[in-house]
Coordinates of C-alpha atoms in Angstrom, one line a residue:
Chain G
X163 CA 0.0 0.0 0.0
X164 CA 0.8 3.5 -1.0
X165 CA 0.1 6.2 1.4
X166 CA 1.9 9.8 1.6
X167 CA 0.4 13.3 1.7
X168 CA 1.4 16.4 -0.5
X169 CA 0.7 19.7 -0.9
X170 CA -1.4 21.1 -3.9
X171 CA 0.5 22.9 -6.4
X172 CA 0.2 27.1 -7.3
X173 CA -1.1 26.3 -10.9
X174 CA -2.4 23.2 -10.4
X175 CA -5.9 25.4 -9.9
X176 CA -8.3 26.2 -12.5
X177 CA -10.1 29.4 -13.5
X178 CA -12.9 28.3 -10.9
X179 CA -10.3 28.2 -8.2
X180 CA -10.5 24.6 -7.5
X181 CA -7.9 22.2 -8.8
X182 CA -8.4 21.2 -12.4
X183 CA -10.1 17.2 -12.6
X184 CA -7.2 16.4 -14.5
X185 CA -4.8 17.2 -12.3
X186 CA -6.1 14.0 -10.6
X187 CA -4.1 11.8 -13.0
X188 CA -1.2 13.2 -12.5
X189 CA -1.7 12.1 -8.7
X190 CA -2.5 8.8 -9.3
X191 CA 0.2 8.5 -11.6
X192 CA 2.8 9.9 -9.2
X193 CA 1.0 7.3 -6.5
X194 CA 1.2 4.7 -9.1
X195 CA 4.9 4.9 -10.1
X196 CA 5.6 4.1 -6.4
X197 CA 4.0 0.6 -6.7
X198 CA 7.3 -0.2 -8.4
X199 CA 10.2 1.3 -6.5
X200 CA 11.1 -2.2 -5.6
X201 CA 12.1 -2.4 -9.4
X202 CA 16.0 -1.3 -9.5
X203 CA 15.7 2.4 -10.2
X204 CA 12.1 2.4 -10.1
X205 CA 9.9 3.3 -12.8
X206 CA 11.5 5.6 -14.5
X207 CA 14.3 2.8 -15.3
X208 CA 11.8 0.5 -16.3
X209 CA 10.2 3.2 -19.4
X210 CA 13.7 4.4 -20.1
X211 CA 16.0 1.3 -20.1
X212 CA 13.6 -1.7 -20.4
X213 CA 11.0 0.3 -22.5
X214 CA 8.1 -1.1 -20.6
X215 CA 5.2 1.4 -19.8
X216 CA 2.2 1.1 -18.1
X217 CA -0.3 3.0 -20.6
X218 CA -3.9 3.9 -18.8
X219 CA -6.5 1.9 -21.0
X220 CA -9.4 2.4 -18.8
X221 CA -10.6 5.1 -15.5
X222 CA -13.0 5.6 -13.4
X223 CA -12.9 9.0 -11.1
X224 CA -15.0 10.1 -8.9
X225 CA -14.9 13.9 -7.2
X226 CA -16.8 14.4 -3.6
X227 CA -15.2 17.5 -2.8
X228 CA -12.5 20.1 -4.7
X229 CA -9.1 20.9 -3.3
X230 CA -7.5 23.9 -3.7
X231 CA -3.9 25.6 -3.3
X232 CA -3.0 25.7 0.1
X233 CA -4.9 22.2 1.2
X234 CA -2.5 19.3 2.0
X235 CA -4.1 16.1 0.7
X236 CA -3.2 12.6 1.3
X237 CA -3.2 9.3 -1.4
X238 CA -3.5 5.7 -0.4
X239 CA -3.5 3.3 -3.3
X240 CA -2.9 -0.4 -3.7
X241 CA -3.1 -3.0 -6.2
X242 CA -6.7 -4.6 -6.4
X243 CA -6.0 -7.5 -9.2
X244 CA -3.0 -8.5 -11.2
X245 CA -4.3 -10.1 -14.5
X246 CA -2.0 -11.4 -17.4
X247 CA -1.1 -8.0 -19.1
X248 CA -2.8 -6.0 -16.7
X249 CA -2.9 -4.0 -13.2
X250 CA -6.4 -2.9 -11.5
X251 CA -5.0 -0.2 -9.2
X252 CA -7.5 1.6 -6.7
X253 CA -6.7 5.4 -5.4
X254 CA -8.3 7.9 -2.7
X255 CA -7.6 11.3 -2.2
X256 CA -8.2 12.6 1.3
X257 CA -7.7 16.2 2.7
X258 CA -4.5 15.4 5.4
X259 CA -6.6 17.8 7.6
X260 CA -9.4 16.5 8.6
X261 CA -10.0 13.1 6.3
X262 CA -12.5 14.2 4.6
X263 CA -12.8 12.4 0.9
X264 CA -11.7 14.2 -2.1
X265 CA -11.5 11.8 -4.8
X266 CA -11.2 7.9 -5.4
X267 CA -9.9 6.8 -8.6
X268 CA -10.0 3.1 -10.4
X269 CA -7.6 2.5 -12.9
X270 CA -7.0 -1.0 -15.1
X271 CA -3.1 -0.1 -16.9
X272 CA -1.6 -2.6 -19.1
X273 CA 2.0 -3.6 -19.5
X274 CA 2.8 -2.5 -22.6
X275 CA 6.5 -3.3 -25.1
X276 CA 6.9 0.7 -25.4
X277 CA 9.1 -0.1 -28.8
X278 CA 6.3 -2.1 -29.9
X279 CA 3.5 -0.1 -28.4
X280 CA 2.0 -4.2 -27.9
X281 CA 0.2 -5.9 -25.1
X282 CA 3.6 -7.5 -22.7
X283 CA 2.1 -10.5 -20.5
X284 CA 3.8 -9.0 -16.7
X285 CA 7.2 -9.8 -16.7
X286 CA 7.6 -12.1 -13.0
X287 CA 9.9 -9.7 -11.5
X288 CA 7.6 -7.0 -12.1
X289 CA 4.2 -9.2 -11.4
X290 CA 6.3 -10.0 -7.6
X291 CA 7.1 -5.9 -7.1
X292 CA 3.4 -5.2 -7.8
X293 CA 1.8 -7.9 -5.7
X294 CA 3.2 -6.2 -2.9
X295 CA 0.6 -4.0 -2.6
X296 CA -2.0 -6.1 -3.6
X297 CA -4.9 -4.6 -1.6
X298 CA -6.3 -7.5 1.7
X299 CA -9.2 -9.1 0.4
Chain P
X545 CA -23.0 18.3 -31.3
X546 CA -19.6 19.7 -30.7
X547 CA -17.2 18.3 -33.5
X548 CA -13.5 19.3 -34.0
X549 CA -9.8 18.6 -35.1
X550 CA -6.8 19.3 -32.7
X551 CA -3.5 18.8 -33.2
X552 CA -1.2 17.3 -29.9
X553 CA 1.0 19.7 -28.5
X554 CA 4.7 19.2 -28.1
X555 CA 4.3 19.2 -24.1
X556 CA 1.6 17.0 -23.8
X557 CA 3.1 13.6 -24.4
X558 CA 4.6 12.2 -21.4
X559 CA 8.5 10.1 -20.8
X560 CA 6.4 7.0 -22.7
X561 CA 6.6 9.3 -25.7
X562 CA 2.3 9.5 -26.0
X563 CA 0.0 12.0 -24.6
X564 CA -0.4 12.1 -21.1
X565 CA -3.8 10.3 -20.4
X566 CA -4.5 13.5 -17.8
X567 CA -4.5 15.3 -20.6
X568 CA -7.2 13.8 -22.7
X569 CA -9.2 15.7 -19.5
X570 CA -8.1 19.2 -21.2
X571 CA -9.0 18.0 -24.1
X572 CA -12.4 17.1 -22.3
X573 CA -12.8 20.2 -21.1
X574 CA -12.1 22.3 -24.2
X575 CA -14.9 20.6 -25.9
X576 CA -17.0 21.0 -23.3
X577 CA -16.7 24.5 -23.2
X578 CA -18.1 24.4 -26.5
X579 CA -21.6 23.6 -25.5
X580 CA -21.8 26.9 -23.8
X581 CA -21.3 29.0 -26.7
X582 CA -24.4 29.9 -27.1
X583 CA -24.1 32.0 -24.1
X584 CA -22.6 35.7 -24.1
X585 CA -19.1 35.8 -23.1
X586 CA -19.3 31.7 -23.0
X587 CA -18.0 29.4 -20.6
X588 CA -15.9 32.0 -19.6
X589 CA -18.0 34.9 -18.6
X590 CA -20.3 32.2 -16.7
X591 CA -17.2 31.5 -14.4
X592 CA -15.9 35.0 -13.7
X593 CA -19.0 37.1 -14.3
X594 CA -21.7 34.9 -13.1
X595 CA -19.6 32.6 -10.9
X596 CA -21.5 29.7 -12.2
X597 CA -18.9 26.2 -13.1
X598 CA -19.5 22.9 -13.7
X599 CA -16.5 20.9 -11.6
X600 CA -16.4 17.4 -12.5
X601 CA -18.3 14.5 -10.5
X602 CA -17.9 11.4 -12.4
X603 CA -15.5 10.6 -15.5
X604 CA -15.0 7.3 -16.7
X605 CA -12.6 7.0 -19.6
X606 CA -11.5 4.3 -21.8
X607 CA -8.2 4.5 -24.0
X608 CA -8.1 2.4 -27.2
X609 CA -5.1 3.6 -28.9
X610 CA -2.5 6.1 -28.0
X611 CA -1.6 9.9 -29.3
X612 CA 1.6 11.3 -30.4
X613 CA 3.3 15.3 -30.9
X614 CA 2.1 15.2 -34.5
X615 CA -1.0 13.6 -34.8
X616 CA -4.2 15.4 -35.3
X617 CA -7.1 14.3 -33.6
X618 CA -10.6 14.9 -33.9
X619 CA -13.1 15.0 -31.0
X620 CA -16.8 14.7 -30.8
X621 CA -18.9 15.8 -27.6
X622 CA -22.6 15.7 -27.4
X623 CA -24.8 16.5 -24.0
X624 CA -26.3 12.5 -23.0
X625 CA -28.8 13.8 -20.0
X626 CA -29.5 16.9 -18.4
X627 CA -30.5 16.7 -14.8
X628 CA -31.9 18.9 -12.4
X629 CA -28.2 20.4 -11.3
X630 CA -26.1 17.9 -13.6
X631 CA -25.0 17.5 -16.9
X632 CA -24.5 14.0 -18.4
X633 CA -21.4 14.6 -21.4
X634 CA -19.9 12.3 -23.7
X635 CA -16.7 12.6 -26.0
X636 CA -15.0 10.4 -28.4
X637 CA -11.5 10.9 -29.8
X638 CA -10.5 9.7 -33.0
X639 CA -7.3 10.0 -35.3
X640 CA -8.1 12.5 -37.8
X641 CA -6.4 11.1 -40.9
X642 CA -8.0 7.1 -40.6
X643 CA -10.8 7.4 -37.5
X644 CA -9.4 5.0 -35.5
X645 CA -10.7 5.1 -32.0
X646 CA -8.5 7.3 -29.3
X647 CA -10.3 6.9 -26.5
X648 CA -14.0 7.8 -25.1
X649 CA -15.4 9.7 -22.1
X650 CA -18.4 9.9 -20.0
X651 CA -18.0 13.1 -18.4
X652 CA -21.2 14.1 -14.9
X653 CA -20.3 17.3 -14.1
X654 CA -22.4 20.0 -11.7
X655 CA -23.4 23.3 -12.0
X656 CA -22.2 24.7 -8.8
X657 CA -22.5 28.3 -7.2
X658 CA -18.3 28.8 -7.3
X659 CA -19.0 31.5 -4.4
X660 CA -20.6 29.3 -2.3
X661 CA -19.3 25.8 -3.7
X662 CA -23.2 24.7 -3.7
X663 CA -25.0 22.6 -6.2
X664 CA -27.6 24.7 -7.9
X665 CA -30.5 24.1 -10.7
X666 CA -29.3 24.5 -14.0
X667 CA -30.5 28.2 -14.8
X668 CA -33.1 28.3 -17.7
X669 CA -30.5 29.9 -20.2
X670 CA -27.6 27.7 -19.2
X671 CA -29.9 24.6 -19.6
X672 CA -31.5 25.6 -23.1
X673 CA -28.0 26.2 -24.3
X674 CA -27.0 22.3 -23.3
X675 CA -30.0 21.1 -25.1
X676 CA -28.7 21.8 -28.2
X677 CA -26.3 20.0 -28.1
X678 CA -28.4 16.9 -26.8
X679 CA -27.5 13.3 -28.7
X680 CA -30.6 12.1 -30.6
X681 CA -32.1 9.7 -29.0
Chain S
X660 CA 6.2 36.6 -38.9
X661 CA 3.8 35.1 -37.4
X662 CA 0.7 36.3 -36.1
X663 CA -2.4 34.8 -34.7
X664 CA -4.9 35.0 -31.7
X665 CA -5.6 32.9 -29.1
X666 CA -7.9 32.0 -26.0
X667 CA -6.1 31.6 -22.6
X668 CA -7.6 28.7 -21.3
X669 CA -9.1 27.5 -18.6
X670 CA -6.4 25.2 -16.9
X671 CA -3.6 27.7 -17.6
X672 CA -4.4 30.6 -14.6
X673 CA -2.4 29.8 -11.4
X674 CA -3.5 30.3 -7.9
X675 CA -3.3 34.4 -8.1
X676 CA -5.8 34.1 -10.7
X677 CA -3.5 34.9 -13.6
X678 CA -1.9 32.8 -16.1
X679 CA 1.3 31.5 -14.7
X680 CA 3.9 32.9 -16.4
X681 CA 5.1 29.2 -17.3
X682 CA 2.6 28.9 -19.8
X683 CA 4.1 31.5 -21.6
X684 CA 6.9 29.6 -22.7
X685 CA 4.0 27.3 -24.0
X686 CA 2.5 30.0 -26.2
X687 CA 6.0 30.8 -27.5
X688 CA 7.6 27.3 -28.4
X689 CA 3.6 26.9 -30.2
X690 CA 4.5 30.2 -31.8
X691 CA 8.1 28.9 -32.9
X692 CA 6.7 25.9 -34.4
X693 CA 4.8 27.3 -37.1
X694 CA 8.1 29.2 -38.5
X695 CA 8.9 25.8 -39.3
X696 CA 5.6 25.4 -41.1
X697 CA 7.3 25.2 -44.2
X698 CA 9.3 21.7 -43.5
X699 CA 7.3 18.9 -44.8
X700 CA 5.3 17.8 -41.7
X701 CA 6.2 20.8 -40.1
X702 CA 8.5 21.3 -37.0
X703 CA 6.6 17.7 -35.2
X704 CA 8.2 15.8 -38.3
X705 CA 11.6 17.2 -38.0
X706 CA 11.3 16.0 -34.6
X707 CA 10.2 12.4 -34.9
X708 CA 11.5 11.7 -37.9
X709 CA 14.7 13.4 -38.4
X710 CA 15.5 13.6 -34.8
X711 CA 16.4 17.1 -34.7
X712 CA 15.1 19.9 -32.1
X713 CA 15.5 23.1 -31.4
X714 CA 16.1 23.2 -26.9
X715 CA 16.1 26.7 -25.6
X716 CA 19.4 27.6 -24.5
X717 CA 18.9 30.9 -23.4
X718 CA 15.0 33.0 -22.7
X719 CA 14.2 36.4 -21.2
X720 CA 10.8 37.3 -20.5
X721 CA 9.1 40.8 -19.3
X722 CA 5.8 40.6 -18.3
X723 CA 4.2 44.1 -18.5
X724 CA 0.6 43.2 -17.5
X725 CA -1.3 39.7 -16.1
X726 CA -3.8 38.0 -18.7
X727 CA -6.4 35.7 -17.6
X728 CA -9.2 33.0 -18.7
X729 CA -11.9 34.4 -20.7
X730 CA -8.7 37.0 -22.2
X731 CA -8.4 36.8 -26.1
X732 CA -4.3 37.5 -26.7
X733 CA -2.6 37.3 -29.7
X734 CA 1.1 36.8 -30.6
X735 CA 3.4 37.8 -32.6
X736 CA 6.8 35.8 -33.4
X737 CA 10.1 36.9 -35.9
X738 CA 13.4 35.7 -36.6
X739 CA 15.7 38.4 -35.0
X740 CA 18.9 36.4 -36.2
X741 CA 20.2 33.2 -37.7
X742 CA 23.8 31.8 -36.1
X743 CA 25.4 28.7 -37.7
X744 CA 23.7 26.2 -35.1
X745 CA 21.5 28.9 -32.9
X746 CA 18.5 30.4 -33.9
X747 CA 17.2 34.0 -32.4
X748 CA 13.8 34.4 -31.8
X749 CA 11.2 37.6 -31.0
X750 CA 8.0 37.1 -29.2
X751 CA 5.3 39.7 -28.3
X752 CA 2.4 38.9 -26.8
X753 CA -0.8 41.7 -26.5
X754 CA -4.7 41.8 -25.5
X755 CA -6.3 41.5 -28.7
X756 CA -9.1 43.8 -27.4
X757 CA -7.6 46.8 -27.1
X758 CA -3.8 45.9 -28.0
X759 CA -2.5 46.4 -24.6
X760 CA 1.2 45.0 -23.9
X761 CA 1.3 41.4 -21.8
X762 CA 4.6 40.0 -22.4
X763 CA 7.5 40.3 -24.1
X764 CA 10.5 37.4 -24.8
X765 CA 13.7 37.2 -27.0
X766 CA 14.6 33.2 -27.1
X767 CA 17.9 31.5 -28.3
X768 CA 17.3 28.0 -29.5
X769 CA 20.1 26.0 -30.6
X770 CA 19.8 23.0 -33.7
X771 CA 20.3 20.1 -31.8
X772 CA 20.9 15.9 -32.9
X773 CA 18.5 14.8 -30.5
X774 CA 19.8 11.2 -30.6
X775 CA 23.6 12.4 -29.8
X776 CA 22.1 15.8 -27.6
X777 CA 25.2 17.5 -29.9
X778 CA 24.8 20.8 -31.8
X779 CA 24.1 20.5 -35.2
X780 CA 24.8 23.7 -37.7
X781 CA 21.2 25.0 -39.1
X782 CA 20.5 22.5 -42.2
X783 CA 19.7 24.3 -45.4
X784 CA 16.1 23.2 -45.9
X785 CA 15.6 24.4 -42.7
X786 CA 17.2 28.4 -42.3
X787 CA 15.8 28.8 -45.7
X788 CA 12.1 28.2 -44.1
X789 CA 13.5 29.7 -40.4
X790 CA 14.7 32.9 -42.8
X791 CA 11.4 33.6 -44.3
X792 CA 10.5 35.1 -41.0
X793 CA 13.7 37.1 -40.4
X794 CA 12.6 40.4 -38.4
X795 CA 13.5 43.5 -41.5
X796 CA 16.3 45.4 -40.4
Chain B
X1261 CA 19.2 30.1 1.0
X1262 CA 16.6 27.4 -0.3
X1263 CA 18.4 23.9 -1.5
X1264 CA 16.6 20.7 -2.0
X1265 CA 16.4 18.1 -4.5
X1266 CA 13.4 17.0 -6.4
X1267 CA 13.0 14.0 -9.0
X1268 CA 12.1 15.3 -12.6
X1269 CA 8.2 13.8 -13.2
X1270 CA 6.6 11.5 -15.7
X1271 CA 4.8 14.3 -17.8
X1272 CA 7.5 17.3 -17.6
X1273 CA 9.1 16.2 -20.7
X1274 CA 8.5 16.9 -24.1
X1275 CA 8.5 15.5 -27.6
X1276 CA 12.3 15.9 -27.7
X1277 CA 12.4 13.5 -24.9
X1278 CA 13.4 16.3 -22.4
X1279 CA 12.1 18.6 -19.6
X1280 CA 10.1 21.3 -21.4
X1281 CA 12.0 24.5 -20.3
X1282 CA 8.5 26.3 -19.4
X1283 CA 8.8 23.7 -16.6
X1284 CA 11.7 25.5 -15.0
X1285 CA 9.4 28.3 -14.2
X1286 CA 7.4 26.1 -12.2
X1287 CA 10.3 24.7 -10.4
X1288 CA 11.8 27.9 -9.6
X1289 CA 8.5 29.0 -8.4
X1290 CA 7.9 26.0 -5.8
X1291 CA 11.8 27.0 -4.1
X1292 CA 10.8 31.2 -4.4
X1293 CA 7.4 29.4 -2.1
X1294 CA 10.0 28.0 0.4
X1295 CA 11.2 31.5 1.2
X1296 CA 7.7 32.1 2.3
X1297 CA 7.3 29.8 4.5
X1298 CA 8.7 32.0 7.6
X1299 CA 5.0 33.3 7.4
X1300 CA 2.0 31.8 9.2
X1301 CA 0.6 29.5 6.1
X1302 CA 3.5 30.3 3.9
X1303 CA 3.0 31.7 0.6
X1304 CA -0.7 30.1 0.2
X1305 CA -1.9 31.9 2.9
X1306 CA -0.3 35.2 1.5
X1307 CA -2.1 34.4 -1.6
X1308 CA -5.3 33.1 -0.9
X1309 CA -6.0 35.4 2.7
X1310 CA -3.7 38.3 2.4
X1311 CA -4.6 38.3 -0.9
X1312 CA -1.0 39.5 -1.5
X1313 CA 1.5 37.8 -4.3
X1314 CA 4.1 38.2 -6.3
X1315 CA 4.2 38.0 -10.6
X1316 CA 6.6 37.4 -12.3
X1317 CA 7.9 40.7 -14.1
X1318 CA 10.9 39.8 -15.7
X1319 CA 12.8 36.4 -15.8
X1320 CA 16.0 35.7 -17.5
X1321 CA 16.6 32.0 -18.0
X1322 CA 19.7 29.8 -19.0
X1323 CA 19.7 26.1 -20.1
X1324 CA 23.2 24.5 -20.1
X1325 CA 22.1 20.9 -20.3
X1326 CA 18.8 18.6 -20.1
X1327 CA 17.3 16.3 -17.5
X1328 CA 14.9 13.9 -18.7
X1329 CA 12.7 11.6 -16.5
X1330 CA 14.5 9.5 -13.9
X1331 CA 16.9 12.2 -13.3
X1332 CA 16.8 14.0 -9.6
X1333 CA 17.8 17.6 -9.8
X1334 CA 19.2 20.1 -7.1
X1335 CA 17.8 23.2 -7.0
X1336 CA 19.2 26.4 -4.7
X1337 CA 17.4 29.9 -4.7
X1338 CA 18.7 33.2 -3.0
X1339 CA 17.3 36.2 -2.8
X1340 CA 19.9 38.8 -4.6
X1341 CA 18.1 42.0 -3.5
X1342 CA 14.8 43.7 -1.9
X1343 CA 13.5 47.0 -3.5
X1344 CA 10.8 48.7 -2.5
X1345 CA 8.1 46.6 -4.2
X1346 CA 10.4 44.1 -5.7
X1347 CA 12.6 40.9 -5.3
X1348 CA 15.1 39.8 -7.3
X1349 CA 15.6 36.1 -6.9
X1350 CA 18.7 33.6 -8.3
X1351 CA 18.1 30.3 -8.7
X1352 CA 20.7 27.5 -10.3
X1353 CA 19.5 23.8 -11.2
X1354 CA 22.1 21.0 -11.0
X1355 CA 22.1 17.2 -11.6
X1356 CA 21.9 15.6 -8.1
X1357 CA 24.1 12.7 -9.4
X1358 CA 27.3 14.5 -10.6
X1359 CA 26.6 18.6 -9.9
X1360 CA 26.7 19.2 -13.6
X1361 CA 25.3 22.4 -14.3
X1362 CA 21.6 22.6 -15.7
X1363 CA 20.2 26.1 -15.5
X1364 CA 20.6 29.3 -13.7
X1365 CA 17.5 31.7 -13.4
X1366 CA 17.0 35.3 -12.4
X1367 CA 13.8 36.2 -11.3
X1368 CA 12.0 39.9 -10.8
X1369 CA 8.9 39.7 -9.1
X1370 CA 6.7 42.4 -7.8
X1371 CA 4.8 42.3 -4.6
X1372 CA 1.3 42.6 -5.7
X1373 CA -2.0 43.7 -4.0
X1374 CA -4.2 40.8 -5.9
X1375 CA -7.5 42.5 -5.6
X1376 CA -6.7 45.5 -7.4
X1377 CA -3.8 44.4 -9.0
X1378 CA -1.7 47.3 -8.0
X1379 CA 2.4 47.2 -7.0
X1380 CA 2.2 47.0 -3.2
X1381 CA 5.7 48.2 -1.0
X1382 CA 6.9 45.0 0.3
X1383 CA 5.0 44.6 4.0
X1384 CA 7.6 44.4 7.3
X1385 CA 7.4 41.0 8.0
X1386 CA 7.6 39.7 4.4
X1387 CA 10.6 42.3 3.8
X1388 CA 11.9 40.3 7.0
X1389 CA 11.3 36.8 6.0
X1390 CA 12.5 37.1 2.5
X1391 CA 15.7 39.0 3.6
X1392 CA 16.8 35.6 6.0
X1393 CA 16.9 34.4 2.4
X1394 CA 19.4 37.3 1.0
X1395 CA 22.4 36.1 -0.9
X1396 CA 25.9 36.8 1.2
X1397 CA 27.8 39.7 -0.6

């Protein structure tokens, strides 16, 4: 499991004040890149040097209450189902303050030959790094 | 029906070398400005003047084939429902040049008194504007 | 020159209300990449294809007066010099309403191998399109 | 002085495979935050209940080399004078790995009454938290 706070960003707001929806993915994605820093040099190493990626193909986002500059938020996320090519990975976005829910996010990725742009069944080492925070069922 | 081509921007593809999937919410979002042409001063003069937005609820979105800096895409949005205080939006993203499916969106988003962060009823004007733009049934 | 209008939009106002003066560098390299409209696919195909770019090496920005969503600007772009490998550029950007100053920014780009990140001196094709914008003098 | 280190993200780059240089304005303007935070609420609460903050005016900006994702920069920002109204800022970007040099920045920015959007002198306690920051001469 995944779980750190962070502060919202000066222009991560919107003209309406509140931070933009799609800032959202760019949480999750930061939350998700964490699932694999048990991979030698993380995620970044495994796009760059292995050119594996972990395109988005499907996710669902739901917003209960906006966020602005200024709020500290908090993300937990784990790993709900490891298939053959791909990872169900479940987010929620809290404010730090006082708990109260933000956002939860559900996304299915799939492990993807970036050279190839083609469908990569999860390579083991990578399957074992992710099953780590495989959510209790 | 809102119905246009785009072309990617260098800055919106992502270390993968394909357009962030946050960003297909900006993309959302431009379209669905669209809708509320028909108002004076548009989308924009309903946020600033009026104080009337539409923050996101709900967004479920499903990728089908990636975007790069150079491609031109073409995006559809119509209005799919129109509640008492929500709007029900859908997009589709093609490639311009052959149609192939990008990705599509269900977008529930809620008119909301920015001043007071309140749902409100969709205001006559505001709500005949959507209907325009309502999918045939 | 170059010379064309555009919407600031909603995503790109920080948490002062303006747009961040980041984004400015956005309108600018968007700017730049039509002087390279004359290339065959334009400046995205000299990217991906021939694998050569143009990194800024050196920008200075004024910013005379804020802009923000729901603003109409429009920008202006010249050549100011060609160097053997670097490439001077002129930027001004106004409120198309009433021509009011915004921002003004004088960029050095050098022509870079993006595969070896070495300088590469300005190919033909390319300061013959890059010199049909030259600034008179 | 302000000196930390941050990891370059998944979606800075560009289509040259490198951190767009707009992004260095938004990493120079989370350190110029940090020498706000000697104020109750740091900078957020400057902006969003003093209603007091601090554009950009003029920014001169110089890129030696690239980062790319994966790579963890160093950042350092002093304050290099206090006018009246303004602050003149320095800020140089290294490589975390090896100190090679990535950019320097000089910022100008203007204290700024945000309601009226008028040049503000700089108030006491801000002139004193900002000048704990000042460069040594």
């Amino acid at each position: 499991m995944i779980d750190y706070e962070f502060a919202v960003r000066f222009e991560e707001v919107d003209a309406a004040g509140i931070v933009f929806f799609g800032r959202f993915a760019s949480y999750c994605h930061d939350a998700m890149e964490r699932f694999f820093d048990g991979l030698p040099g993380g995620y970044a190493a495994m796009i760059t040097a292995r050119k594996i990626g972990f395109p988005a193909v499907h996710v669902t986002s739901d917003f209960k209450a906006p966020i602005r500059y200024g709020d500290i938020a908090r993300i937990t996320g784990t790993v709900t189902k490891l298939g053959t090519t791909s990872c169900h990975f479940g987010f929620a976005i809290t404010r730090a303050k006082d708990g109260g829910d933000v956002a939860t996010m559900s996304h299915v990725h799939v492990c993807t030959d970036l050279t190839a742009m083609t469908k990569l069944p999860l390579p083991l080492d990578i399957r074992a790094v992710l099953a780590m925070h495989l959510a209790p069922t």
